[in-house]
mmCIF file with all atom_site columns, C-alpha atoms in Angstrom:
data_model
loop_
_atom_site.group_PDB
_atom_site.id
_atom_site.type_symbol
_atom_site.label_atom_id
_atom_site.label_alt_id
_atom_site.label_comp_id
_atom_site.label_asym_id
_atom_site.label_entity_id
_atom_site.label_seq_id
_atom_site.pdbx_PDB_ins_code
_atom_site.Cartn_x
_atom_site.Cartn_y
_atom_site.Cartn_z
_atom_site.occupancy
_atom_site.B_iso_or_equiv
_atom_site.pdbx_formal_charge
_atom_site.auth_seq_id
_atom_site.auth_comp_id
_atom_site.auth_asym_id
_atom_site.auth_atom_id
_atom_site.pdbx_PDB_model_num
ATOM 1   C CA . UNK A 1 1   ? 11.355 -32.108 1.287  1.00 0.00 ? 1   UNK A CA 1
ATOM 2   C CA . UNK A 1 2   ? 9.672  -33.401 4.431  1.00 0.00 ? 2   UNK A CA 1
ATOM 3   C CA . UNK A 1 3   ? 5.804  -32.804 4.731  1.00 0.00 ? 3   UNK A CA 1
ATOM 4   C CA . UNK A 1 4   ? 7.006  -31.341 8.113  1.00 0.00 ? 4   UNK A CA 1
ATOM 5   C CA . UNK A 1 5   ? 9.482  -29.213 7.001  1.00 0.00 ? 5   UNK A CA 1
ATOM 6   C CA . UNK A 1 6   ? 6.650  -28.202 3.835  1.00 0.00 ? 6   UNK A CA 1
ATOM 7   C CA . UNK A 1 7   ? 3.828  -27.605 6.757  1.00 0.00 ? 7   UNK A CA 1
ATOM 8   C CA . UNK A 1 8   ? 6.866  -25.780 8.814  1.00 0.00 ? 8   UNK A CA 1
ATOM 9   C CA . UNK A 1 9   ? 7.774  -23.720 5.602  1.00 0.00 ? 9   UNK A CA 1
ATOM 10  C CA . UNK A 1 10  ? 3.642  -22.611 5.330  1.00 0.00 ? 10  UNK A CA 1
ATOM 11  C CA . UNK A 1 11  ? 3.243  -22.049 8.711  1.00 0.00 ? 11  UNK A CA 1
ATOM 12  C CA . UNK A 1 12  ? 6.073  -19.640 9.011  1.00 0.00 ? 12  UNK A CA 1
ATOM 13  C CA . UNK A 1 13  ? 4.984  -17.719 5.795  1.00 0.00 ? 13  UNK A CA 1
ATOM 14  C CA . UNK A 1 14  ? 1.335  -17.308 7.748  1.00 0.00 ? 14  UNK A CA 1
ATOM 15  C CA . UNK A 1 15  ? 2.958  -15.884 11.197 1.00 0.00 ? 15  UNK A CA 1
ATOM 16  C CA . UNK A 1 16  ? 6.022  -14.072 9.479  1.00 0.00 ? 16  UNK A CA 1
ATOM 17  C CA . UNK A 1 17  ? 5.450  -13.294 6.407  1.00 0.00 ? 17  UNK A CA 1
ATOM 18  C CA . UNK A 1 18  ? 6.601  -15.222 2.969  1.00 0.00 ? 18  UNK A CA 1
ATOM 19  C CA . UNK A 1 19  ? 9.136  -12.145 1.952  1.00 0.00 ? 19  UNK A CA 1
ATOM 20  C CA . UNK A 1 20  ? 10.981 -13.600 6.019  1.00 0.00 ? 20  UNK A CA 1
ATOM 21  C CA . UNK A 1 21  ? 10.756 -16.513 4.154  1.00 0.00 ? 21  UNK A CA 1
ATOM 22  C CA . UNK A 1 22  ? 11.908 -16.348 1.167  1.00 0.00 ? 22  UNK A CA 1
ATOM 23  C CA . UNK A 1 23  ? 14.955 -14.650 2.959  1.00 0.00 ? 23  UNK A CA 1
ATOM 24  C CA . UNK A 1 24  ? 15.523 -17.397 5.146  1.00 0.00 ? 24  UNK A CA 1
ATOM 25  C CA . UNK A 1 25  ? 15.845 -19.631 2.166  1.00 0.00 ? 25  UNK A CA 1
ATOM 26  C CA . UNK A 1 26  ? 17.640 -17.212 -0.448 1.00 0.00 ? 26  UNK A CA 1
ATOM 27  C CA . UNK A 1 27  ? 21.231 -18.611 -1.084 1.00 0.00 ? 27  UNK A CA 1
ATOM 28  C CA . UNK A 1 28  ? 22.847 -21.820 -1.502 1.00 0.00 ? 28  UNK A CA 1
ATOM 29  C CA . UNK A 1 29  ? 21.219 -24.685 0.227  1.00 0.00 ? 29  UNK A CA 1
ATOM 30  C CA . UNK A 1 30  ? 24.507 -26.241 1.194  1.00 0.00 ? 30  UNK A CA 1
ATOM 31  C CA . UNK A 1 31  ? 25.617 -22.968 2.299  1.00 0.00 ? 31  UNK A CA 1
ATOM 32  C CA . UNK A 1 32  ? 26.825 -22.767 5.831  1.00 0.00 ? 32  UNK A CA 1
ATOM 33  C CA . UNK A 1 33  ? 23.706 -22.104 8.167  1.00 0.00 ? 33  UNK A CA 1
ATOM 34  C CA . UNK A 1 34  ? 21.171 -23.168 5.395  1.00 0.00 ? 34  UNK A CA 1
ATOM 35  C CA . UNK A 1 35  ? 20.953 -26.594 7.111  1.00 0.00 ? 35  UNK A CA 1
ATOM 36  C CA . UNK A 1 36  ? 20.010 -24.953 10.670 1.00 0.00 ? 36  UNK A CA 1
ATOM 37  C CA . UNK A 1 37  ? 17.345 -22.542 8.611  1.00 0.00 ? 37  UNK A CA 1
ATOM 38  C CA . UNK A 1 38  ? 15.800 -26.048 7.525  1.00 0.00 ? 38  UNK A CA 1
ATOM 39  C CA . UNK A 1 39  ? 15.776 -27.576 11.137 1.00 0.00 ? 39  UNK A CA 1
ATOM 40  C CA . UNK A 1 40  ? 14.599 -23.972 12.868 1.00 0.00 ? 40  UNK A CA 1
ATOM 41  C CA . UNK A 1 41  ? 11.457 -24.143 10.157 1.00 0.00 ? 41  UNK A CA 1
ATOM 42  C CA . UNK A 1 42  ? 11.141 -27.978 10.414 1.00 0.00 ? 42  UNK A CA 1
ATOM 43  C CA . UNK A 1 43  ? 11.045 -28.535 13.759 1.00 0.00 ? 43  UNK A CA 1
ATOM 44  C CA . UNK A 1 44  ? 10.135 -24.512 15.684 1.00 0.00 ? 44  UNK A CA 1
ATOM 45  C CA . UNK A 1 45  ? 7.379  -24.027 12.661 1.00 0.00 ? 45  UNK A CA 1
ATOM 46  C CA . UNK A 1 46  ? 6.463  -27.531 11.654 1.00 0.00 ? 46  UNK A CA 1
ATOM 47  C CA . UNK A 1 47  ? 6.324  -29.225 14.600 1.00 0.00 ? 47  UNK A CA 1
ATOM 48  C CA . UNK A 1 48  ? 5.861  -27.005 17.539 1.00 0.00 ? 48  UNK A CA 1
ATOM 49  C CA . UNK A 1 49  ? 3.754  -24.261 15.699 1.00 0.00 ? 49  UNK A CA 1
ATOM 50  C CA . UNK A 1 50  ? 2.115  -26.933 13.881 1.00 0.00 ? 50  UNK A CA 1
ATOM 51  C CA . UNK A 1 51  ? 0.216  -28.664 16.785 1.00 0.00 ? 51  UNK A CA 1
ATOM 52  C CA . UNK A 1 52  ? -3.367 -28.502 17.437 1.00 0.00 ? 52  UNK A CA 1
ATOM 53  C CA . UNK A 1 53  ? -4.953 -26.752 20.746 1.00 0.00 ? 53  UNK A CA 1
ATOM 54  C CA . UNK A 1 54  ? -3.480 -23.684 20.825 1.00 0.00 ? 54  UNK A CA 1
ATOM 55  C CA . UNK A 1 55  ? -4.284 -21.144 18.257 1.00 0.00 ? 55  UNK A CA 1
ATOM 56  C CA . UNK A 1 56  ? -1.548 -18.933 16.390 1.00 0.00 ? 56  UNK A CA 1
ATOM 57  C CA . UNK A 1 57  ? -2.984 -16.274 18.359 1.00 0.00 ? 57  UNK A CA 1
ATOM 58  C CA . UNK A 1 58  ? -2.521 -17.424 21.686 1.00 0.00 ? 58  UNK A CA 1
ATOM 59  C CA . UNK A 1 59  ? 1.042  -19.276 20.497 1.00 0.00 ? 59  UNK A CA 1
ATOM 60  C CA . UNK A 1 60  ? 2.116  -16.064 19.404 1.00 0.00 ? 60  UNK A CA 1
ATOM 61  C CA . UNK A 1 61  ? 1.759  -14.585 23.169 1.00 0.00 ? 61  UNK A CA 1
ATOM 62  C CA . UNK A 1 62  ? 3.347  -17.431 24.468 1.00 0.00 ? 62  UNK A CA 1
ATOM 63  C CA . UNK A 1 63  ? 6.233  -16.996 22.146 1.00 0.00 ? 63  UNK A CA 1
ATOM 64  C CA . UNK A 1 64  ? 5.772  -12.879 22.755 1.00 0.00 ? 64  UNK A CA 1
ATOM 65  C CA . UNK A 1 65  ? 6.567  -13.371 26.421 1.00 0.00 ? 65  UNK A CA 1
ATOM 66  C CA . UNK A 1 66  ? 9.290  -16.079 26.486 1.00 0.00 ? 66  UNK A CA 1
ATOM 67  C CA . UNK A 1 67  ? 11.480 -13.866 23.469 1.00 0.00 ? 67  UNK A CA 1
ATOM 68  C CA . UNK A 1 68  ? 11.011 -10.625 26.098 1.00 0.00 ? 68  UNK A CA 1
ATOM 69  C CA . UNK A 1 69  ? 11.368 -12.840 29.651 1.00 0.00 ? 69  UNK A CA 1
ATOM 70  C CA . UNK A 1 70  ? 15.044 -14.139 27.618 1.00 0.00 ? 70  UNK A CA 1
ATOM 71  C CA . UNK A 1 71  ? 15.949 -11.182 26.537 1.00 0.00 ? 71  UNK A CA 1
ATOM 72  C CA . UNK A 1 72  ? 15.823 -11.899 22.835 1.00 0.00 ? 72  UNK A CA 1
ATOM 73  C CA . UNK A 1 73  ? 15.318 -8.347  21.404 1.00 0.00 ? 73  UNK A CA 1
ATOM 74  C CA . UNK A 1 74  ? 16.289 -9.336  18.214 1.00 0.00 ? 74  UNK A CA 1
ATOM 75  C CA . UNK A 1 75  ? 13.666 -12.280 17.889 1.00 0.00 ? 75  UNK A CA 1
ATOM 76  C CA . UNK A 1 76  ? 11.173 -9.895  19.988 1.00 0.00 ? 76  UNK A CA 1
ATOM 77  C CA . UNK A 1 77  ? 10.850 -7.368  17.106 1.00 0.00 ? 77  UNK A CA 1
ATOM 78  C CA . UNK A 1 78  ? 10.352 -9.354  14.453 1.00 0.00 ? 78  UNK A CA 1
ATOM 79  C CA . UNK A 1 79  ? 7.534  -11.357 16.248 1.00 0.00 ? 79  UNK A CA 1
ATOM 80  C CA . UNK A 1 80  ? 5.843  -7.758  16.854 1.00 0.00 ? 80  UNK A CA 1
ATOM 81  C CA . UNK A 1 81  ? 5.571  -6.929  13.440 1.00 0.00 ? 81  UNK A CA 1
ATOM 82  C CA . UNK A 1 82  ? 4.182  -10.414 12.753 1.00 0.00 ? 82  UNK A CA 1
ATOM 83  C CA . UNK A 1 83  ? 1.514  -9.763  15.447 1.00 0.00 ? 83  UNK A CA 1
ATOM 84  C CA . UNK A 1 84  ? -0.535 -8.666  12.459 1.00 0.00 ? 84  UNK A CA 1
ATOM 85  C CA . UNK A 1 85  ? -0.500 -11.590 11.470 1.00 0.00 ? 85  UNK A CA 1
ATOM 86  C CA . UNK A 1 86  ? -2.084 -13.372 14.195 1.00 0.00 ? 86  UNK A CA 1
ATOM 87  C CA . UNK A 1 87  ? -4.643 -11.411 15.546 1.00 0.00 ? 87  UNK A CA 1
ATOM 88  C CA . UNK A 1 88  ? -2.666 -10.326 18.496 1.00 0.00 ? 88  UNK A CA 1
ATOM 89  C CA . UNK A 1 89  ? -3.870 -6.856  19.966 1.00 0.00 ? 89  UNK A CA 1
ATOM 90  C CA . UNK A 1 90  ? -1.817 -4.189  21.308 1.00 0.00 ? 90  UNK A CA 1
ATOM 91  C CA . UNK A 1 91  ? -4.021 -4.675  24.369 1.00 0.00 ? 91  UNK A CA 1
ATOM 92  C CA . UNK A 1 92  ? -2.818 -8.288  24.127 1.00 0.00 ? 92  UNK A CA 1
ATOM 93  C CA . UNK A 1 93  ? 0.592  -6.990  23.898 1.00 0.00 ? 93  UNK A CA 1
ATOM 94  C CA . UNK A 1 94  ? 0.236  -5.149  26.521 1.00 0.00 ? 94  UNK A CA 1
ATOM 95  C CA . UNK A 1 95  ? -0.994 -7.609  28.659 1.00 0.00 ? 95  UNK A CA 1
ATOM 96  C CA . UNK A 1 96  ? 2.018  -9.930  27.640 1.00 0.00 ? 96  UNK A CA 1
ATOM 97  C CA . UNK A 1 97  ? 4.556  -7.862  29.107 1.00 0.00 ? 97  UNK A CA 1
ATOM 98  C CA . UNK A 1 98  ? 2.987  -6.874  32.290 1.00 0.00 ? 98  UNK A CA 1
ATOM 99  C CA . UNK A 1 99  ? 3.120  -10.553 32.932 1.00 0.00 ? 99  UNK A CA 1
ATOM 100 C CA . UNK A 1 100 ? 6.977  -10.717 31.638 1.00 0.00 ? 100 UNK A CA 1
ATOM 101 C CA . UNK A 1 101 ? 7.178  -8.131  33.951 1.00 0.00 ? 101 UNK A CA 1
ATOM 102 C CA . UNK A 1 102 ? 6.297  -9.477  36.826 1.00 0.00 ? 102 UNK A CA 1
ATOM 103 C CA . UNK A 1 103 ? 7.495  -12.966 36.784 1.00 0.00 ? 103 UNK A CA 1
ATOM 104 C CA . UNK A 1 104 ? 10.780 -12.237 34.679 1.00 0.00 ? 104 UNK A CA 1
ATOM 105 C CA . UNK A 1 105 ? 11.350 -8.746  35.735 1.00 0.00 ? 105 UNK A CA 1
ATOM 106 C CA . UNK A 1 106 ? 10.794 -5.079  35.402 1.00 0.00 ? 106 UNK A CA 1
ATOM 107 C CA . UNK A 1 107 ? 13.517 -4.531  33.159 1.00 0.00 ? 107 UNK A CA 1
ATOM 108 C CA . UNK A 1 108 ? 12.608 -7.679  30.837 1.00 0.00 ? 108 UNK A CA 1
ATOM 109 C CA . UNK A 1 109 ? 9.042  -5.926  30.780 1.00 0.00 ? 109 UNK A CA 1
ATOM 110 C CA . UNK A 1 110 ? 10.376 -2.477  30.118 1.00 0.00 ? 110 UNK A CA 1
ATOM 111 C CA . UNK A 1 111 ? 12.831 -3.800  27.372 1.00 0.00 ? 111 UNK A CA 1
ATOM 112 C CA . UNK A 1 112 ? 9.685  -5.133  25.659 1.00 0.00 ? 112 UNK A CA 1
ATOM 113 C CA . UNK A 1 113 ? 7.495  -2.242  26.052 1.00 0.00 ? 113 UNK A CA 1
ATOM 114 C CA . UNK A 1 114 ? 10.175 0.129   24.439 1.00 0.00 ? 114 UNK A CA 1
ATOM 115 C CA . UNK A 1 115 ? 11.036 -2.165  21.611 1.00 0.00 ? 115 UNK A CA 1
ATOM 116 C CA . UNK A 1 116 ? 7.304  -3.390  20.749 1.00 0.00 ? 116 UNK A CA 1
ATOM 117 C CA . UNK A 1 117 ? 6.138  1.070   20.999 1.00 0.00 ? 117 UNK A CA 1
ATOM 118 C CA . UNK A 1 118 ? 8.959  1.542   18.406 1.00 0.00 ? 118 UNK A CA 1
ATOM 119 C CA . UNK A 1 119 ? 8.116  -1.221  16.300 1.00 0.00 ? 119 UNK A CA 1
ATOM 120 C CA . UNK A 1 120 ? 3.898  -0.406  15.951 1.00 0.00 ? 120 UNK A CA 1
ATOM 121 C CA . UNK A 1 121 ? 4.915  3.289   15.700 1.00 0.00 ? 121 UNK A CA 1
ATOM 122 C CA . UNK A 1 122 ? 7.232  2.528   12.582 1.00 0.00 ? 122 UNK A CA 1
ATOM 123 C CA . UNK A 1 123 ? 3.953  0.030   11.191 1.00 0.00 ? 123 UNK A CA 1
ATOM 124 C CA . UNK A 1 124 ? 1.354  3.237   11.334 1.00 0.00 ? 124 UNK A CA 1
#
């Protein structure tokens, strides 16, 4: 295994949790898909979480606001319940999507807002 796939592999654990991945791993390794779970970790977690300068913190709101600006509700949620993780505030939150809001759009911004309430109201 690569040392940036390993560093990829720990940084993911750290922001997502290891039970995410362990799941993203579980299976066959030469099982259909398996090969893009090592490239998404190697390369997303190793790589571009991996650099220096930015804290998780602050890469998490970056991340935070591009999944809601796309669209990516499925992505979105999961990265909320990792904001735990990071140190990311629902203030910070907050903040995040009034930004997605008005440079990607209300509806982007109101999309977030309803998925992230749901989400911290199922963590309390």
């Amino acid at each position: 295994m690569s040392e940036q796939l390993e560093r990829g592999k720990r940084k993911r654990a750290q922001v997502m949790g290891q039970e995410y991945v362990d799941r993203a791993f579980s299976g066959d390794p030469e099982a259909f898909g398996a090969d893009y779970q090592r490239f998404l970790t190697e390369y997303a977690w190793g790589a571009a979480w991996g650099r220096g300068n930015l804290t998780d913190r602050e890469r998490h709101m970056v991340t935070l606001g591009i999944l809601a600006a796309l669209g990516r509700e499925r992505e979105f949620e999961g990265h909320v319940r990792a904001t735990r993780n990071t140190g990311v505030s629902e203030r910070d939150l907050s903040d995040v999507l009034h930004q997605v809001a008005i440079y990607a759009g209300v509806p982007a911004g109101l999309s977030g807002f309803t998925i992230a309430r749901r989400v911290l109201g199922e963590q309390e």
